[in-house]
XYZ file of C-alpha atoms in Angstrom:
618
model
C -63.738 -33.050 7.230
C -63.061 -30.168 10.157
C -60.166 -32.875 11.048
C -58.764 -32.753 7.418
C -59.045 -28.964 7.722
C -57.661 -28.309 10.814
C -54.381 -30.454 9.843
C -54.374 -28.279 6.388
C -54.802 -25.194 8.537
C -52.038 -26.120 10.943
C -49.826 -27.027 7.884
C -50.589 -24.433 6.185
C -50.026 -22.478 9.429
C -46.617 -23.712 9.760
C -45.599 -23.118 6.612
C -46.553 -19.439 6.594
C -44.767 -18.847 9.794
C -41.305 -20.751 8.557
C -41.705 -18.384 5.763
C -42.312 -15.846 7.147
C -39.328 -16.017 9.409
C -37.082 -17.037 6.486
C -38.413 -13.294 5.240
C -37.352 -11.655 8.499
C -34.739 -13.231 8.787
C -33.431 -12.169 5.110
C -34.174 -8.944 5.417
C -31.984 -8.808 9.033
C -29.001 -9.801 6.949
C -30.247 -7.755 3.982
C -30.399 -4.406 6.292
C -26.949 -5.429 7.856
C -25.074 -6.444 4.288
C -24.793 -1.947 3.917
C -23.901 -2.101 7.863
C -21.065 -4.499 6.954
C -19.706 -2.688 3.666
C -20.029 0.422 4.271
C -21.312 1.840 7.721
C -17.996 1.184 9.727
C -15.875 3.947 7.797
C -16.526 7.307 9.266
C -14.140 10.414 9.030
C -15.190 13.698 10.769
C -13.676 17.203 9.535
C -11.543 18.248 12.748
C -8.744 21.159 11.093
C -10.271 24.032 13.225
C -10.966 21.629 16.258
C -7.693 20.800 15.944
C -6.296 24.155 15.684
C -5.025 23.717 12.477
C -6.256 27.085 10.345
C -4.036 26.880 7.192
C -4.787 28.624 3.592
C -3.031 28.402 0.310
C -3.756 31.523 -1.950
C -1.634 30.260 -4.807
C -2.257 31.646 -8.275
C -1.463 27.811 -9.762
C -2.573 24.346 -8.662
C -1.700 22.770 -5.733
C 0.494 23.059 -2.516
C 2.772 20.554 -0.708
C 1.405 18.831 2.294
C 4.336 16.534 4.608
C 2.326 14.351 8.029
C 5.642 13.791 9.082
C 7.262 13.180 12.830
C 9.847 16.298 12.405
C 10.224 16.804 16.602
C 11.322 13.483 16.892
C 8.985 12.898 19.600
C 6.851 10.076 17.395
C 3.675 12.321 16.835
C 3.337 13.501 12.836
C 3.864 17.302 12.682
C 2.844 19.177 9.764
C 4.182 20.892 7.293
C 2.186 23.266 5.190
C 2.592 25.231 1.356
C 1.715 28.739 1.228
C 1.925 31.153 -1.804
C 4.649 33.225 -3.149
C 5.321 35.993 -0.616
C 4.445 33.946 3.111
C 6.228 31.414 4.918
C 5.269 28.098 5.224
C 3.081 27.017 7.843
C 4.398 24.094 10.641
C 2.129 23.013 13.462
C 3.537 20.963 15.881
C 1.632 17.881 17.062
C 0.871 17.940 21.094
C -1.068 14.497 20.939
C -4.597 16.165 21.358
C -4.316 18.872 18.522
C -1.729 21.371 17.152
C 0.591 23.908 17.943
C 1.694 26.551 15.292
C 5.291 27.627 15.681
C 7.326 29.968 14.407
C 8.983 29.333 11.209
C 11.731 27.264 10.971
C 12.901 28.020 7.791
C 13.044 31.654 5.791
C 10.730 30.345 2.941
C 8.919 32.727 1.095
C 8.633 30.372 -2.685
C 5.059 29.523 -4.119
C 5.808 26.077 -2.168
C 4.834 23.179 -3.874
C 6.440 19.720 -3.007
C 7.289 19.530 0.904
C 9.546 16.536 2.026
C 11.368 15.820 5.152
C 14.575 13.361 4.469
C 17.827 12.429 6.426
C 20.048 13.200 2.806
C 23.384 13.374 5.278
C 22.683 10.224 7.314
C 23.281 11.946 10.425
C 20.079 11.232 12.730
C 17.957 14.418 11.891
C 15.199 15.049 9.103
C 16.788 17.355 6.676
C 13.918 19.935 4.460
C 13.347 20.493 1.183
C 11.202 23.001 -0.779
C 10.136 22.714 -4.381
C 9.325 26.448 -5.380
C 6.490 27.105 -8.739
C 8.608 29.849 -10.407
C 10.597 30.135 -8.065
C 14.301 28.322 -6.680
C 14.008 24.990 -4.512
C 15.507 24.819 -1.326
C 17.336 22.730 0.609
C 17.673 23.285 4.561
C 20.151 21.347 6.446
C 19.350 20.489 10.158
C 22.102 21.141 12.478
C 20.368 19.827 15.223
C 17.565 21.102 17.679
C 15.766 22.107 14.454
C 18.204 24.875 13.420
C 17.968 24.996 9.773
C 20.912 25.893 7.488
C 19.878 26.474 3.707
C 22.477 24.758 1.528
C 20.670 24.804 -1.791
C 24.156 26.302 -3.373
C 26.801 24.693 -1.327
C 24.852 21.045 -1.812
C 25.198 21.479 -5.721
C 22.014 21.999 -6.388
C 20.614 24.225 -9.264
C 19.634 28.101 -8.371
C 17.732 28.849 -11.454
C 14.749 29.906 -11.375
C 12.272 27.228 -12.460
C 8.691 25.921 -12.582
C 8.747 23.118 -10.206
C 5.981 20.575 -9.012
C 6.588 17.469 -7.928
C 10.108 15.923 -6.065
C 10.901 12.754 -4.268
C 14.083 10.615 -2.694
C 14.822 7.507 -3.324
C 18.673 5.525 -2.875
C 18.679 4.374 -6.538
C 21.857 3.396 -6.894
C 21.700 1.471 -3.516
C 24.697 2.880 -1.784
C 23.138 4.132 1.506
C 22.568 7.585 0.571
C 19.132 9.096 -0.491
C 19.417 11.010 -3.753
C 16.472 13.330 -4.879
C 14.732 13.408 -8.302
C 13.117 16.840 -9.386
C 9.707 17.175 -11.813
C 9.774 21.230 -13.879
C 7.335 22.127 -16.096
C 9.164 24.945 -17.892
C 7.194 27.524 -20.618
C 9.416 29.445 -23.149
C 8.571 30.677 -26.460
C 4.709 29.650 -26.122
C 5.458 26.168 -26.445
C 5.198 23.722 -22.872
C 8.502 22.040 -22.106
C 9.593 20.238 -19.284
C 11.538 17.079 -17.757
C 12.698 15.408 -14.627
C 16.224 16.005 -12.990
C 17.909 13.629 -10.635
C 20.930 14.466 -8.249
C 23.126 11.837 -7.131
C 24.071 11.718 -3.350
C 27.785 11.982 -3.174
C 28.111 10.807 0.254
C 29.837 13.994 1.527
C 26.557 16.744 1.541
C 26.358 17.393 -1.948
C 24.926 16.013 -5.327
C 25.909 15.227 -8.701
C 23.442 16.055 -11.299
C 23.119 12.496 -13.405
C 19.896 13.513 -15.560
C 21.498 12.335 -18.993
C 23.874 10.224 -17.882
C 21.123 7.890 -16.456
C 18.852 8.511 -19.369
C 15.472 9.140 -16.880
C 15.326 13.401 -18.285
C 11.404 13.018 -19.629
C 12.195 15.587 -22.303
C 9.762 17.383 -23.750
C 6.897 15.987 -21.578
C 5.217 18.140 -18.991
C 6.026 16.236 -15.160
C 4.034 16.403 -12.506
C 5.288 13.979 -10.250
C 7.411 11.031 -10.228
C 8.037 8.162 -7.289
C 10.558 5.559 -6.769
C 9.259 1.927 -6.332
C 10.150 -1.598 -7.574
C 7.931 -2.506 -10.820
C 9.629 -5.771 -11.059
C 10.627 -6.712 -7.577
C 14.423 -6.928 -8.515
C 15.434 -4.605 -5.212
C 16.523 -2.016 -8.117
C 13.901 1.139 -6.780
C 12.509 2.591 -10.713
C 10.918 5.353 -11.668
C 7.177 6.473 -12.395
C 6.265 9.683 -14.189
C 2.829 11.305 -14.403
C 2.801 13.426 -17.392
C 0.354 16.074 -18.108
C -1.175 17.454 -20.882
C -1.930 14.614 -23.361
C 1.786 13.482 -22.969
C 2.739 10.014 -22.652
C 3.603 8.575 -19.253
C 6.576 7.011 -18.598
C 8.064 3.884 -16.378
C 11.792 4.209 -16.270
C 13.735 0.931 -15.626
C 16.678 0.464 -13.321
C 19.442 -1.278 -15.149
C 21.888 -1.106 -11.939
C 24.362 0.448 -13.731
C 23.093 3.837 -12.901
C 20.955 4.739 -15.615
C 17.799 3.839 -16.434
C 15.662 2.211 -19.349
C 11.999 3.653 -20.520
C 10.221 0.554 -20.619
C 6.827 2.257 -20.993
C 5.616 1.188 -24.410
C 6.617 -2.316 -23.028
C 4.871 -2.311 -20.168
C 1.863 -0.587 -21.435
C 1.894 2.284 -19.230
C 2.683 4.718 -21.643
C -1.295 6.216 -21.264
C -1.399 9.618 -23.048
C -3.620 11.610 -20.979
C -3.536 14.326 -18.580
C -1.703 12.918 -15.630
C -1.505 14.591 -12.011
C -0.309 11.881 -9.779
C 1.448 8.511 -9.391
C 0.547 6.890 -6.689
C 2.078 3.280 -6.119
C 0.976 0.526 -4.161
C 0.020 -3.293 -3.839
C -3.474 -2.897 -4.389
C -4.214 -6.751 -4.825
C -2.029 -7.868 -2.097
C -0.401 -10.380 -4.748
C 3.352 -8.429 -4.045
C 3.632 -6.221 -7.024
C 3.474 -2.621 -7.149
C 0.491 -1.133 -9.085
C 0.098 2.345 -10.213
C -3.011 4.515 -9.940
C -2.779 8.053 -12.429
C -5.580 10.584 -11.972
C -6.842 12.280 -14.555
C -8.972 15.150 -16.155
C -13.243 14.150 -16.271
C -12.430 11.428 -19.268
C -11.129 9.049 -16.295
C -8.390 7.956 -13.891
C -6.347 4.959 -14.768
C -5.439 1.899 -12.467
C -2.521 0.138 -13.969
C -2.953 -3.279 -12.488
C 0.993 -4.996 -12.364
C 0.351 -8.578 -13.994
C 3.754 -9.671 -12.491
C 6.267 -11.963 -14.043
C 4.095 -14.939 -14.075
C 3.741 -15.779 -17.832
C 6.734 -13.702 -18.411
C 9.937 -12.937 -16.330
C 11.182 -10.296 -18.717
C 7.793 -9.008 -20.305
C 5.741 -7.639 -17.347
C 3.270 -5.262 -18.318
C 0.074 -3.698 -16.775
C -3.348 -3.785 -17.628
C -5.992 -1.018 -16.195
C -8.818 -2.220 -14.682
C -10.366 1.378 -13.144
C -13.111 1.121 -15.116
C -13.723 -2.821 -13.784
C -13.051 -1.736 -9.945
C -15.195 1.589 -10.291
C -12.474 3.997 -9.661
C -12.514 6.011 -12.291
C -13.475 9.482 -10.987
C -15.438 10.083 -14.137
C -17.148 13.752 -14.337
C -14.422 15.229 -11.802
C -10.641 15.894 -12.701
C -8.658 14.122 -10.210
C -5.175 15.371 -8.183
C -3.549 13.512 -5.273
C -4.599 10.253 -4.442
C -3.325 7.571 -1.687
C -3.676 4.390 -0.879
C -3.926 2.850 2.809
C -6.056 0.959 4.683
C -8.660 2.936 6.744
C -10.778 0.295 8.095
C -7.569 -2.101 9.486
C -9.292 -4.865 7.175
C -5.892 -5.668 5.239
C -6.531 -4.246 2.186
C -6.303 -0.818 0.827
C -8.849 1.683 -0.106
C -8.171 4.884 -1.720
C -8.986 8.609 -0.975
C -8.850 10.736 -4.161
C -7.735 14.487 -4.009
C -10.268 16.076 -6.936
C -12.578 18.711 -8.347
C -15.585 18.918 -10.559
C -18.757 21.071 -11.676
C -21.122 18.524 -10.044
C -21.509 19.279 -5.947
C -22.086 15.017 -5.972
C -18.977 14.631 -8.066
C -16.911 16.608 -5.635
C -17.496 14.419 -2.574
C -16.975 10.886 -4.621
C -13.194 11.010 -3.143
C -12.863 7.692 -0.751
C -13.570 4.156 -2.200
C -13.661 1.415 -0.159
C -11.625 -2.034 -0.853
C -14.252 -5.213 -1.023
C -12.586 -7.739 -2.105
C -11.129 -5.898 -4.559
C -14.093 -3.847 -5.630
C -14.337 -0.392 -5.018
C -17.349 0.951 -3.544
C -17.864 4.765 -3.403
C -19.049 5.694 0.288
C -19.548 9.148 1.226
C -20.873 8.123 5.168
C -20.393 10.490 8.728
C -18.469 13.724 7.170
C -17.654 12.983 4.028
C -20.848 13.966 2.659
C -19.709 17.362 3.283
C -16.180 16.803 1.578
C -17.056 18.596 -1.910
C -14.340 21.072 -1.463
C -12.196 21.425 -4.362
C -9.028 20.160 -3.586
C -5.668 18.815 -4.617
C -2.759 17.251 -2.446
C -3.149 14.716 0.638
C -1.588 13.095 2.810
C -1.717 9.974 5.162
C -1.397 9.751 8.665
C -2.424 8.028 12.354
C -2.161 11.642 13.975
C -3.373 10.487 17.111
C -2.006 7.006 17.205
C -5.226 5.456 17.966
C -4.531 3.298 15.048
C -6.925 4.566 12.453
C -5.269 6.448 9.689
C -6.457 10.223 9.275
C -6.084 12.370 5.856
C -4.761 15.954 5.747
C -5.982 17.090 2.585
C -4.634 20.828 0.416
C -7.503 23.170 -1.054
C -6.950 26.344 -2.794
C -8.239 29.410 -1.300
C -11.101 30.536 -0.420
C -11.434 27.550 1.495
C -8.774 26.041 4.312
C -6.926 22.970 4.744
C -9.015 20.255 5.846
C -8.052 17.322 8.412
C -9.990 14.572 8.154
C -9.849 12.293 11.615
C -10.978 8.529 11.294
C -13.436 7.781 13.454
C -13.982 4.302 12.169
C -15.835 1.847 14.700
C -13.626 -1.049 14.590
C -12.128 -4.659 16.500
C -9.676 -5.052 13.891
C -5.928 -4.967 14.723
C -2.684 -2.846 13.454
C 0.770 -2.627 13.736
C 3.276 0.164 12.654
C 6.662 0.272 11.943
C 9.366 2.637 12.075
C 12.826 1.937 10.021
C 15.846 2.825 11.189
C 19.042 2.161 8.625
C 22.460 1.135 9.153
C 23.936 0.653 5.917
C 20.957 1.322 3.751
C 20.153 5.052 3.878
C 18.755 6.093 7.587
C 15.017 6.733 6.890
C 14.926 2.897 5.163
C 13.411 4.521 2.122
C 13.180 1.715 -0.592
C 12.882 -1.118 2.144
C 10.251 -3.139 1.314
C 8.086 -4.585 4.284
C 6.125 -8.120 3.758
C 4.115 -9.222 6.089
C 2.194 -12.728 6.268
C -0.527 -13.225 8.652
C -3.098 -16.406 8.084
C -3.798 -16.238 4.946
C -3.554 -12.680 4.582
C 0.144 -11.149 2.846
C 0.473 -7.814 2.116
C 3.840 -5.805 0.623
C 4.591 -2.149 0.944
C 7.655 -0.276 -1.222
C 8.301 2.693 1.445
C 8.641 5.919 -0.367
C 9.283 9.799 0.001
C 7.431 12.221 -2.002
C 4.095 10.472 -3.595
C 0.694 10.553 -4.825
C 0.819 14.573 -6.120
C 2.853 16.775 -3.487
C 2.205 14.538 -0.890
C 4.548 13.387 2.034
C 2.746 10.299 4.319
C 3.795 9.347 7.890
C 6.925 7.734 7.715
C 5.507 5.309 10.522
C 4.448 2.649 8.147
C 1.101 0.908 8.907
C -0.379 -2.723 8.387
C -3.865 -3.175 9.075
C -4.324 -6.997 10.363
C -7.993 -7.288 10.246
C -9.263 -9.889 13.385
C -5.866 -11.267 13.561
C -4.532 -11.036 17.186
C -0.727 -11.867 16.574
C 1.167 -11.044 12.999
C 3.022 -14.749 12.015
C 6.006 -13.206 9.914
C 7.212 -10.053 8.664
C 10.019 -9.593 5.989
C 12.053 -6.499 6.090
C 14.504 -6.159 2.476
C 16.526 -3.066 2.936
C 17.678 -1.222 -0.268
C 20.986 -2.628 1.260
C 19.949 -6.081 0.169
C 19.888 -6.999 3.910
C 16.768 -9.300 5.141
C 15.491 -8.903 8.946
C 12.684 -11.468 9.682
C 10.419 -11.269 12.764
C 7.986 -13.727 14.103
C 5.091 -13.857 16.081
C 5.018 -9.991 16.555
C 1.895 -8.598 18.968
C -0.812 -6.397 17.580
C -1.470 -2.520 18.318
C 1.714 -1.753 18.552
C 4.790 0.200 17.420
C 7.968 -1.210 16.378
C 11.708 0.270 16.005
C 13.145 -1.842 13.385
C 17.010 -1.604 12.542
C 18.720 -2.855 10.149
C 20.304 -5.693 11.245
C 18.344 -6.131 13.814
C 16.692 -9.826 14.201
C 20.965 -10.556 12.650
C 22.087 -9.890 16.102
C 23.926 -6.636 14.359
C 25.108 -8.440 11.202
C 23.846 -7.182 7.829
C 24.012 -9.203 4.917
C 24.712 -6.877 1.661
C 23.896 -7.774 -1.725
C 26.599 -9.130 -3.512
C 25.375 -6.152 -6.502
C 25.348 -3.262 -4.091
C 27.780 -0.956 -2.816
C 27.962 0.839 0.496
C 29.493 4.126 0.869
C 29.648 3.339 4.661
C 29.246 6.220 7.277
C 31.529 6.996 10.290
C 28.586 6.173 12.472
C 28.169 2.514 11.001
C 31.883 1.679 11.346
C 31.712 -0.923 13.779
C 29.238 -2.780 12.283
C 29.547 -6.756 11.357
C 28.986 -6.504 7.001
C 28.424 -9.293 5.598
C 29.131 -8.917 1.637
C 26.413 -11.708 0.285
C 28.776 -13.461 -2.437
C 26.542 -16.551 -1.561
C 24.403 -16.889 -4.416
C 21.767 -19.553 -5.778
C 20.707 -19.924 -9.398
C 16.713 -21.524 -9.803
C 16.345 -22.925 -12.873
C 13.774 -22.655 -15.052
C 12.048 -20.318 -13.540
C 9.152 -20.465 -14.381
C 9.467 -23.928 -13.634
C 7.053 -26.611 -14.409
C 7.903 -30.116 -13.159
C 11.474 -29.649 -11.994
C 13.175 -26.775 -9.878
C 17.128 -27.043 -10.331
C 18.655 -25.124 -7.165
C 22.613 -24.339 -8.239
C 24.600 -22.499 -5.274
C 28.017 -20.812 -5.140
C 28.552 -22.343 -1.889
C 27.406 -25.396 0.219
C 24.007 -25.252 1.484
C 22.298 -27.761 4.502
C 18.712 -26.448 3.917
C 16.523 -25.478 1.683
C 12.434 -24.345 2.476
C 9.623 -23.562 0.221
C 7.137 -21.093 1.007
C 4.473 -19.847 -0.265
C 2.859 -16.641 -0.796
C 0.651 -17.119 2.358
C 3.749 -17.575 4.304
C 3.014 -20.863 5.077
C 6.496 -23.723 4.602
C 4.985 -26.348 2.354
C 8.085 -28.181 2.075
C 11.900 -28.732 4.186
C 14.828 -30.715 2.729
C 17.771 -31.334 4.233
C 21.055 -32.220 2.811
C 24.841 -32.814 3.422
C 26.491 -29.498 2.673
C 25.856 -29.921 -0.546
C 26.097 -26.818 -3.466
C 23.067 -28.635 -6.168
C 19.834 -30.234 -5.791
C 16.967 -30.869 -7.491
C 13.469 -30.972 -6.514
C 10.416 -32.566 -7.475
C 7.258 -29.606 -7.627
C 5.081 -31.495 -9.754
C 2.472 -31.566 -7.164
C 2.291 -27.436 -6.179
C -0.162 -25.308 -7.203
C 0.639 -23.008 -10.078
C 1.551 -19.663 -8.538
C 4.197 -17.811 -6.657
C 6.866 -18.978 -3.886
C 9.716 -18.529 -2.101
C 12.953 -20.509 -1.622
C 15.162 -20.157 1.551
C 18.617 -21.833 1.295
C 20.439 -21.829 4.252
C 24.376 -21.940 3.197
C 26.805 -24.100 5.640
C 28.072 -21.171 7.164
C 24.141 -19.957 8.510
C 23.573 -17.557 5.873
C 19.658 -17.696 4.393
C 19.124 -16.184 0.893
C 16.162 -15.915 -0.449
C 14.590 -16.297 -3.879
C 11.601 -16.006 -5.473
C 10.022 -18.328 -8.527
C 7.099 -19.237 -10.231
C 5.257 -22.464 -10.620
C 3.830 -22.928 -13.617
């Protein structure tokens, strides 16, 4: 009997202990599980530290802020709005903190959007100033940093208007940026307002082409628009945020040089009170989705559903409310996307103001797998400053992305540095354009590591008077060596790189991994600059024709010229299949067996030249 109860005891014993250790050891992973989603992202409030004492005392909302590299020395500078009456405010980047220097520019507007852009292809960031009641400004550099206003000579408008929001963007693909202007006009009591875009002419001026390309957003109140590729035809289209209760609008690119409002078709035409567009691949699937902030009732994420059921019907569906980024109870501004933790995927740091102190400091969500988790961790507890433009960059270069964020007076500018604790890896890229205009705005950059792809459309002028680095950065989580990355310059041009090293900056240029040759779309036309003269163009009258596409069972591959190769690829990056034929222009092949989703094709034409094309397997 003491036998029988000692072995019950022991059992008994044994099981208690295995439990109790399956206990402990639960709650380890348990107390770690807010360690792993949450802890690592940590931003401390460094403006003052940093020497960087700014203030906007504007009567109206907002001022521009531009993180960009205007020394040329590959640090981000800043450039600052100030009210009507004061010039604007630039602070020089020394690689510790900043320097404030003199003016460069005679500036006095109520400054609102602030971009930096090389509009004369000539090697130097050019400035422009959108001024609230006020004239914008355009400052030519001649070099050194001695700036030239042009504003009148360039062709631009003098009148006196109520401007916000401004961007550039090639979108007629001819190597030259144009620039695309948001007013919000008042005149007999009633709110009236539009966008205005000025064609490049390739000589330093512009063409006003507002009705001609059919984008003008009468009669809707503009806050800011951005150029980006809805539909991933390498035509850069239009966004517009509207404000009050006006409908937002998508504007098509038809290639002929105007423009289509596909909004009702798309189902982005909210009516709400829009402040910002801000444009990114926020699923990593490579199409552009849109993110519009909004008054208390809610922000919007327009999730792009891509071309998969329907080549020509692609519309967007919002899923804020699903992915918890809806800034309920605070009116949202600026917002960005970027990737503050390195883990490949973005998160999102929201620009905002409300009555509740806890409302204020819900700006940064974190990406989980695609759900957003509001974490206000080391500083950002204390960000409940009311506040409405920002801007992304790695001012440092440590390789952690840092936010300069725009608040009204009483309170400063705040610069947010990214602390984050982290092992993972990052690269960042700097364009450099040949034919395509020089800043490579409207490239888009793939990149395909494991199973990890991300895209990125690269812009100018974004989110709500916001101007990011224009080093362009791709977090790489544990990854220790990037497997491809695919450059598509608005000149139609591909570079591809392999096998590219971590923590590290690149100098792309066009043409670049073509030992010099670029490859222009057989649709685009170059107005070619004296500096890119002796440069090996290649016009790309080699096209293929995929048929169906969607496809199902059968992929028909039709080609203008002989080809010796053909490789499918998938999404991942990784070649799934290789065929190889005898110069032959036709072929058909068997996908009966892939996965429904997304691919690639790469033809390789008898004379070496690749083209690329995507499809869909159905």
């Amino acid at each position: 009997m003491r036998l029988t109860n000692f072995k019950l005891s022991k059992h008994f014993s044994v099981s208690i202990y295995c439990i109790c250790q399956f206990l402990v050891t639960v709650a380890f992973f348990l107390l770690l599980l807010p360690t792993f989603s949450y802890a690592q992202i940590a931003f401390e409030e460094v403006a003052l530290a940093k020497n960087v004492q700014h203030a906007n005392q504007a009567i109206s909302i907002g001022g521009g802020v531009s993180v960009y590299d205007f020394t040329g020395d590959g640090l981000d500078d800043l450039t600052l709005a100030t009210n009507k009456g004061r010039m604007l405010g630039f602070y020089v980047n020394n690689g510790t903190s900043f320097d404030k220097i003199d003016p460069l520019v005679d500036n006095r507007e109520e400054a609102k959007q602030i971009l930096w852009a090389d509009y004369d292809n000539d090697g130097d960031p050019d400035l422009f100033v959108a001024g609230y009641w006020g004239h914008n400004r355009l400052y030519r550099n001649d070099g050194d940093l001695k700036m030239t206003e042009v504003t009148a000579d360039a062709g631009l408008p003098m009148e006196v208007h109520a401007a916000y929001g401004a961007c550039w963007g090639d979108y007629n693909r001819d190597g030259w940026l144009d620039l695309l202007c948001n007013f919000r006009n008042y005149d007999s009591g009633s709110t009236r307002g539009g966008n205005r875009l000025f064609k490049n002419n390739a000589n330093g001026t512009f063409t006003e082409v507002t009705e001609f390309a059919k984008m003008g957003n009468d009669d809707r109140l503009p806050f800011q628009s951005t150029f980006f590729d809805y539909n991933n035809d390498q035509w850069p289209d239009i966004h517009t945020a509207n404000d009050k209760l006006t409908f937002n609008t998508l504007y098509e690119n038809i290639r002929n040089g105007t423009f289509f409002d596909v909004s009702e078709l798309t189902k982005t035409n909210a009516r709400m009170n829009s402040m910002c567009s801000n444009t990114a691949d926020v699923n990593n699937d490579g199409w552009t989705d849109i993110y519009v902030t909004n008054t208390p009732v809610g922000s919007k994420l327009l999730m792009n559903e891509g071309a998969y059921s329907d080549p020509l019907a692609i519309t967007f569906q919002d899923v804020a409310e699903e992915l918890g980024v809806t800034y309920l109870g605070g009116t949202g501004w600026g917002s960005n996307f970027f990737d503050a933790d390195n883990d490949g995927d973005l998160d999102l740091y929201v620009s905002g103001n409300g009555i509740d102190p806890i409302i204020k400091g819900v700006h940064f969500y974190e990406n989980i797998d695609l759900q957003y988790f509001e974490i206000i961790k080391e500083g950002f507890e204390k960000d409940t400053t009311p506040s409405f433009t920002n801007a992304i960059a790695d001012f440092n270069l440590d390789g952690r992305l840092d936010i300069m964020v725009q608040n009204n007076a009483p309170f400063d500018f705040n610069l947010w540095e990214n602390n984050t604790p982290t092992n993972n890896h990052w690269i960042k890229l700097k364009l450099e354009g040949v034919l395509s205009n020089r800043d490579g705005i409207g490239a888009k950059i793939e990149s395909y590591v494991g199973d990890l792809y991300q895209s990125k459309f690269t812009h100018c002028g974004y989110g709500f008077l916001g101007q990011n680095s224009a080093l362009h950065h791709i977090g790489m989580a544990q990854n220790e060596m990037l497997d491809s990355l695919i450059i598509t310059w608005s000149s139609g041009h591909i570079d591809r790189f392999y096998q590219m090293g971590v923590d590290q900056i690149y100098t792309i240029k066009e043409g670049m991994s073509t030992n010099g040759s670029i490859n222009v779309a057989n649709d685009v036309r170059i107005i070619a600059r004296p500096m890119t003269t002796s440069i090996d163009i290649i016009t790309a009258d080699f096209e293929i024709v995929l048929s169906p596409n969607p496809a199902h069972n059968q992929l028909f591959i039709n080609a203008e010229k002989e080809f010796s190769k053909v490789e499918v690829i998938d999404m991942v990056g990784q070649k799934i299949a290789e065929v190889f034929l005898q110069n032959d222009s036709k072929l058909s092949l068997d996908i009966s067996t892939y996965p429904a989703g997304s691919y690639l094709l790469k033809v390789l034409s008898s004379e070496g030249i690749w083209q690329v094309q995507k499809w869909v397997k159905m």
